[in-house]
Short mmCIF file of C-alpha atoms in Angstrom, two decimals:
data_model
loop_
_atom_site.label_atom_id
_atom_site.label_comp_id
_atom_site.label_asym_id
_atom_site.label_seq_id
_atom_site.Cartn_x
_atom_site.Cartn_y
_atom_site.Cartn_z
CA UNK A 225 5.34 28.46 17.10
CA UNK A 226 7.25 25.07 18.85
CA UNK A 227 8.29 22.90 16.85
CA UNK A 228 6.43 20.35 18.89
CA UNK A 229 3.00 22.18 17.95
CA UNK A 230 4.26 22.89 14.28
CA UNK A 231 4.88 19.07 13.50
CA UNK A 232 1.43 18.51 15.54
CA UNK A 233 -0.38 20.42 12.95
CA UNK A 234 1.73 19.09 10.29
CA UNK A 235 0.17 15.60 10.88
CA UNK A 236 -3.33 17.05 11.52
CA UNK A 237 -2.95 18.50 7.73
CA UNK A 238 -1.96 15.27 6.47
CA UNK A 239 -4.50 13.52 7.54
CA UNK A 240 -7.42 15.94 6.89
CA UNK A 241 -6.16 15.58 2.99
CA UNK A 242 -6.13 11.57 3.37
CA UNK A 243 -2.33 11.27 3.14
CA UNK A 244 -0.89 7.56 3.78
CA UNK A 245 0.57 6.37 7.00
CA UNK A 246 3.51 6.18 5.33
CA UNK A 247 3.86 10.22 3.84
CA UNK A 248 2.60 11.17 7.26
CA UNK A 249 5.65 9.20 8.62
CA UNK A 250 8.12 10.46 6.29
CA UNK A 251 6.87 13.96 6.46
CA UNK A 252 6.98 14.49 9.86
CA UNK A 253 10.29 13.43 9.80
CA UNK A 254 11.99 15.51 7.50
CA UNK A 255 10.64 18.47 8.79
CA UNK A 256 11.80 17.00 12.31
CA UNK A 257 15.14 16.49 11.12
CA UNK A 258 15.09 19.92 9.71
CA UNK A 259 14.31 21.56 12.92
CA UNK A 260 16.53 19.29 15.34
CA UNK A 261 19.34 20.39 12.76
CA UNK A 262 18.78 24.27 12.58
CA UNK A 263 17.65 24.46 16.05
CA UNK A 264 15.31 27.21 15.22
CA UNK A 265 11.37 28.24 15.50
CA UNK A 266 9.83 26.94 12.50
CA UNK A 267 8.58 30.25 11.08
CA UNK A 268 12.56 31.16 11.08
CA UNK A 269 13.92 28.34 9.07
CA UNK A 270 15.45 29.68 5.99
CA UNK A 271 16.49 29.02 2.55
CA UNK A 272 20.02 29.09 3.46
CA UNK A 273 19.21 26.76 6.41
CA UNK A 274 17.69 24.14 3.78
CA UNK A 275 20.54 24.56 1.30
CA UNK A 276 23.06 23.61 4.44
CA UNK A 277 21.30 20.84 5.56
CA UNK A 278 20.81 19.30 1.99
CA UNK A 279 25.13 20.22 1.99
CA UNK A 280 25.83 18.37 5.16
CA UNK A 281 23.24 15.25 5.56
CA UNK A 282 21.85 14.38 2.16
CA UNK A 283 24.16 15.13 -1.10
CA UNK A 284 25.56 11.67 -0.65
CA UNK A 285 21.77 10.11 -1.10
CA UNK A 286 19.53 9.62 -3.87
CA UNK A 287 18.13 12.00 -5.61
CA UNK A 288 14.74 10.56 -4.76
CA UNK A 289 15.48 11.33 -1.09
CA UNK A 290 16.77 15.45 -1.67
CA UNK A 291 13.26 15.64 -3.42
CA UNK A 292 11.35 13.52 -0.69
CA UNK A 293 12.92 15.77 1.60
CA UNK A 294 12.00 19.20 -0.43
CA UNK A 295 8.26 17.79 -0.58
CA UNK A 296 8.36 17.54 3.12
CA UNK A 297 9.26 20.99 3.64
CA UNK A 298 7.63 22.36 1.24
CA UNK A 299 4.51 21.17 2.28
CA UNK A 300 4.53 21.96 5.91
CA UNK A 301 5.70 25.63 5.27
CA UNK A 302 3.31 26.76 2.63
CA UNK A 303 0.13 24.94 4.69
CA UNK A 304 1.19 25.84 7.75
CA UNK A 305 2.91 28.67 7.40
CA UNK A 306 1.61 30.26 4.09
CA UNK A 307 5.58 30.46 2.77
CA UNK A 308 8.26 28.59 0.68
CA UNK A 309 11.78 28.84 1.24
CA UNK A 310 12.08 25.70 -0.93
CA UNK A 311 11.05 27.67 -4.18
CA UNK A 312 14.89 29.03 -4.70
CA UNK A 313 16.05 25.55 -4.14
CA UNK A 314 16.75 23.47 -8.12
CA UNK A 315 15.10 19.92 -7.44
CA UNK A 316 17.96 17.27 -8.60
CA UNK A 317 17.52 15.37 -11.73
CA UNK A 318 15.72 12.34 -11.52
CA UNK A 319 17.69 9.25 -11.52
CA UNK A 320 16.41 6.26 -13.23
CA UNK A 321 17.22 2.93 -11.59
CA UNK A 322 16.04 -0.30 -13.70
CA UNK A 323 14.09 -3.09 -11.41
CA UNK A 324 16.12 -6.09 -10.63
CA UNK A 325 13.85 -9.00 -12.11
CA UNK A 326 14.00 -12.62 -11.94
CA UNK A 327 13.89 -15.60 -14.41
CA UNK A 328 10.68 -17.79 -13.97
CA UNK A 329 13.35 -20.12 -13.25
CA UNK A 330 14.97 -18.24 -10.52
CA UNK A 331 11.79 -17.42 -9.22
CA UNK A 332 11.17 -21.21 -9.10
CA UNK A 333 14.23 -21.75 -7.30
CA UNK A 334 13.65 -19.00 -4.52
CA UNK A 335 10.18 -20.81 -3.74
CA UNK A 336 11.73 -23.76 -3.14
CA UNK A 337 14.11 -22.52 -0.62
CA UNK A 338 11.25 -20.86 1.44
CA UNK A 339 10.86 -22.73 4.55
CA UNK A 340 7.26 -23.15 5.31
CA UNK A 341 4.43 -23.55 3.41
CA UNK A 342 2.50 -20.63 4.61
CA UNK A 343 6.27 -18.62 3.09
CA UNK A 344 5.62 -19.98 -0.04
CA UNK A 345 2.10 -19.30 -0.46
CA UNK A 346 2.74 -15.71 0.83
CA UNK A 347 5.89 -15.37 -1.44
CA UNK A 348 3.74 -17.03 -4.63
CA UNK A 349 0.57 -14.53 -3.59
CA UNK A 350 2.79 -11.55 -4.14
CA UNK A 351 4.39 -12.84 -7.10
CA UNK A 352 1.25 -13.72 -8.96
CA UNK A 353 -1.06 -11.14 -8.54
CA UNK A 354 2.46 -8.54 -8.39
CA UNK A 355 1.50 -7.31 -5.34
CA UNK A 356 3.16 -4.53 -2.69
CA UNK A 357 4.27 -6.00 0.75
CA UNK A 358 1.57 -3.45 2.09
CA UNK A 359 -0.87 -5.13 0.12
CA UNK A 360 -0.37 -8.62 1.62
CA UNK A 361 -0.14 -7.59 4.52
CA UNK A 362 -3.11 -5.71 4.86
CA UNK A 363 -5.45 -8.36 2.91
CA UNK A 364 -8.44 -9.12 4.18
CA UNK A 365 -10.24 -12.51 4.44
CA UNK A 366 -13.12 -10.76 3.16
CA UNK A 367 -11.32 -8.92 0.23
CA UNK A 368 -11.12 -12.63 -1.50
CA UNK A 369 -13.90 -13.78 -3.94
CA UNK A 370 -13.29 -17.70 -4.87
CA UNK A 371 -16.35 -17.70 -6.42
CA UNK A 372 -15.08 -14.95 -9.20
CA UNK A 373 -11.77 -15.67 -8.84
CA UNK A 374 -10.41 -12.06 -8.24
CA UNK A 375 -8.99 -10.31 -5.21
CA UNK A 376 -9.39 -6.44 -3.73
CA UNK A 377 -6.53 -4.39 -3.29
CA UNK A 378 -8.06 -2.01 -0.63
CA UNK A 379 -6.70 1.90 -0.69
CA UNK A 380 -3.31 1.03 -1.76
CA UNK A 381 -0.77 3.87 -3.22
CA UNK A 382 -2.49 6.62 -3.87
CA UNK A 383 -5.58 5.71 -2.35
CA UNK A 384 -6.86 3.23 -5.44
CA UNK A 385 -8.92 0.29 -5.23
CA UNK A 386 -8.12 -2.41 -7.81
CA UNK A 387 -8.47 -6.23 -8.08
CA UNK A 388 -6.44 -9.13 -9.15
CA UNK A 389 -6.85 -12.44 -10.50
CA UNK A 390 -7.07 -15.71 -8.03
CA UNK A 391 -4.78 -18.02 -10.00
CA UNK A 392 -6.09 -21.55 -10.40
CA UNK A 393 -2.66 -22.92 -8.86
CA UNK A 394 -3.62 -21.20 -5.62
CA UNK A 395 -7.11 -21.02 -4.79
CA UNK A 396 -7.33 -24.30 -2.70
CA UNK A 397 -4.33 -23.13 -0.80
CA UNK A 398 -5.72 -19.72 -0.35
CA UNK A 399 -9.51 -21.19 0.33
CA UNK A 400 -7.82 -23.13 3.27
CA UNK A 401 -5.70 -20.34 4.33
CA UNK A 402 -8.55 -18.58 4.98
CA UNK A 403 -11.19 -21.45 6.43
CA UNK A 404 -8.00 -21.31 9.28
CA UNK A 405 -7.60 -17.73 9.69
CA UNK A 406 -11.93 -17.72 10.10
CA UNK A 407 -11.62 -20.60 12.58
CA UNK A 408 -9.06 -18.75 14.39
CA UNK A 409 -11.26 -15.68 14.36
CA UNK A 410 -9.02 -13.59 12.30
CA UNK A 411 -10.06 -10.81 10.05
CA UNK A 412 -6.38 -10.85 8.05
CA UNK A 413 -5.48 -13.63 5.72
CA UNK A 414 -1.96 -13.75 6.99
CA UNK A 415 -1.29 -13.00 10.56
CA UNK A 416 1.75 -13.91 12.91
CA UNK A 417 2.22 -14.89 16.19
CA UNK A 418 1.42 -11.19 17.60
CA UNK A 419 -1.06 -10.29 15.18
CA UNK A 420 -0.87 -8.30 12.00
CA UNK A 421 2.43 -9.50 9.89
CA UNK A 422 4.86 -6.75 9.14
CA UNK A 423 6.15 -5.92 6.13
CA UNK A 424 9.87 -6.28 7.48
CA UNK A 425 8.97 -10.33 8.28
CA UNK A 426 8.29 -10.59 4.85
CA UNK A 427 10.52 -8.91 3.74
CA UNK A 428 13.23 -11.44 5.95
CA UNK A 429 11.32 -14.03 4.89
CA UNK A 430 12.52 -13.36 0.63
CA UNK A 431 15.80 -11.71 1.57
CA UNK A 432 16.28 -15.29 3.69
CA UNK A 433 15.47 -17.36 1.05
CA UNK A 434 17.34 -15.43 -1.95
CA UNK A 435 20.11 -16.03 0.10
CA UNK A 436 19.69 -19.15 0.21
CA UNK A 437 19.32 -19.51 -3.52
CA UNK A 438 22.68 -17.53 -3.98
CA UNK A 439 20.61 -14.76 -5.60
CA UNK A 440 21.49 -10.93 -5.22
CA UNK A 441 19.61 -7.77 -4.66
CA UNK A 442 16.13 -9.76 -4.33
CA UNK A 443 13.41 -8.36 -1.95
CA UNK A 444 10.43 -8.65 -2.03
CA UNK A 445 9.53 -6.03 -4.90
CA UNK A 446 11.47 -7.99 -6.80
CA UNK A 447 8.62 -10.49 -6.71
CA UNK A 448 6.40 -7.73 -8.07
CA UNK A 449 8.78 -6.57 -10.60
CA UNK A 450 9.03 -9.56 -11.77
CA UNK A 451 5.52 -10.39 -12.56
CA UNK A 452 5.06 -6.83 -14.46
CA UNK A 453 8.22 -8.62 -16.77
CA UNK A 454 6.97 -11.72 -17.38
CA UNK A 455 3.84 -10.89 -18.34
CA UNK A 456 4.86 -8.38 -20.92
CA UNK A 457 7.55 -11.01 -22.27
CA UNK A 458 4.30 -12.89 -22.39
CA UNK A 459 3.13 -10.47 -24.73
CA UNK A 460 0.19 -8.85 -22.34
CA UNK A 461 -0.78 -5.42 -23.59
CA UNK A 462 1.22 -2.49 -21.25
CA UNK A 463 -2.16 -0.70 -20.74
CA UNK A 464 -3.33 -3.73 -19.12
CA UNK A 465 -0.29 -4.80 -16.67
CA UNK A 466 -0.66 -0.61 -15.85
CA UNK A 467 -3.82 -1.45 -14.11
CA UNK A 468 -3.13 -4.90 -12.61
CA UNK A 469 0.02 -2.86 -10.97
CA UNK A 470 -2.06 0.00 -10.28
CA UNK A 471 0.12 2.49 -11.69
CA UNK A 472 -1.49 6.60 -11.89
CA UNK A 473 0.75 7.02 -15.22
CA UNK A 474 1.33 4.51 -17.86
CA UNK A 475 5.09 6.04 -17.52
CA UNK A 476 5.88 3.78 -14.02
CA UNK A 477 4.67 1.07 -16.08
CA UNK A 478 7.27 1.33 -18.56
CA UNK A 479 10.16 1.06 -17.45
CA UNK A 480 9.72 -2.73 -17.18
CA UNK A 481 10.05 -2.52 -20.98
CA UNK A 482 13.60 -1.62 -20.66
CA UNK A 483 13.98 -4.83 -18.46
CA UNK A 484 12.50 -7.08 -20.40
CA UNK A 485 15.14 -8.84 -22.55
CA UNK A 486 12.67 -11.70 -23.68
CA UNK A 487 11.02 -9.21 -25.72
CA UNK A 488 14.13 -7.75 -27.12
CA UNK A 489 15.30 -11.21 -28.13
CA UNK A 490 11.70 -11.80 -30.47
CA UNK A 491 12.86 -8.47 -32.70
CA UNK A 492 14.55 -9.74 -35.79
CA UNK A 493 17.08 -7.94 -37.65
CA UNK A 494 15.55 -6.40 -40.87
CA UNK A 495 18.36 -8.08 -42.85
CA UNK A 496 16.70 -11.23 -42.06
CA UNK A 497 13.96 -9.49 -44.39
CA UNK A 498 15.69 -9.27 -47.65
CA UNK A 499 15.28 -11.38 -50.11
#
């Protein structure tokens, strides 16, 4: 089989099973890494030929990527191919990064260096209702419900549905963002000179700003990270921020627990307890 016609069906696979644009991106390009590196039919490849390309290319990366990467391959051999050569291959431990958060104060700070007032109402949109750049960018006009107050989140990650609350402080922006996006007979509630915004202007948009504001590290997940943190120092129940993130496992969820320093400064020493 080419490896033209083997990536082909790879992609046809991926999105029989409803796979994201963005696994069907990444997997065709491992496996088309793979195959530019060994220079081989796919039905070939071997173990060994994994093992050195994992030696050469990737043991300087995350560990997130060598398993991204094993996923990939794993995949397109055992549904295309009915084999595994990535079974004798150990999967690297997991590495455990903690978010970088803002203050509310910081956050404060980084709106007010945002340019435009359609930045800061995108930037504020993300951070209060903790959204993905995907998310906003992919909002609908029609996905909006002033009436109720909430929001739809459309098959994000993982294919879920969820909602999220309209805060007070924004629904007359957001109502007239979206009388000017109808007017303009557009179906997104942000959209940019060519169409559709990409995530990488918003993304310039924050990492601008931060800048800016002298703050490091901040993107725009930090906007999202940073709502899951202040609303458990605000003493919401996990279970609930789980689903306003929507998290699969109440484990992704908690790691903002290890973040949250607020909460750790509310836990009094039990010597304060004795009498």
């Amino acid at each position: 089989m080419t490896p033209q016609k083997f990536l082909k069906k790879i992609e046809i696979e991926l999105k029989i099973s409803k796979a994201s644009p963005n696994t069907i991106k990444n997997y065709i390009k491992q496996n088309q890494l793979l195959l530019d590196f060994t220079e081989k039919q796919p039905e070939t490849t071997t173990t060994d030929d994994i093992k050195e390309y994992i030696s050469e290319n990737l043991t300087t990366k995350a560990a997130s990527t060598i398993t991204l990467f094993l996923a990939a391959i794993r995949y397109a051999h055992t549904t295309i191919l009915q084999t595994d050569p990535t079974i004798p291959i150990r999967r690297p431990k997991k590495e455990i990064h903690l978010p970088t958060t803002l203050s509310k104060q910081e956050i404060k700070l980084l709106f007010q260096n945002l340019k435009t007032e359609k930045s800061k109402l995108i930037a504020s949109l993300i951070y209060a209702a903790g959204l993905r750049v995907s998310e906003l960018t992919n909002l609908k006009i029609q996905d909006l419900n002033f009436p109720e107050k909430i929001g739809h989140i459309r098959q994000a990650k993982g294919n879920k549905d969820r909602i999220f609350n309209i805060p007070e402080f924004l629904q007359d922006d957001l109502k007239y963002q979206a009388e000017q996006q109808i007017k303009q007979n557009q179906e997104y509630l942000f959209t940019g000179r060519s169409g559709k915004l990409s995530t990488r202007n918003i993304q310039k948009i924050i990492s601008s700003a931060a800048n800016r504001t002298n703050l490091k590290n901040v993107h725009t997940h930090t906007l999202r990270h940073s709502f899951a943190t202040h609303l458990l120092e605000d003493g919401i129940d996990i279970r609930k921020i789980q689903e306003l993130l929507g998290h699969a496992n109440l484990s992704t969820t908690q790691i903002y627990t290890h973040v949250s320093t607020e909460e750790l400064k509310k836990i009094k020493s039990p010597i304060d307890n004795l009498d």
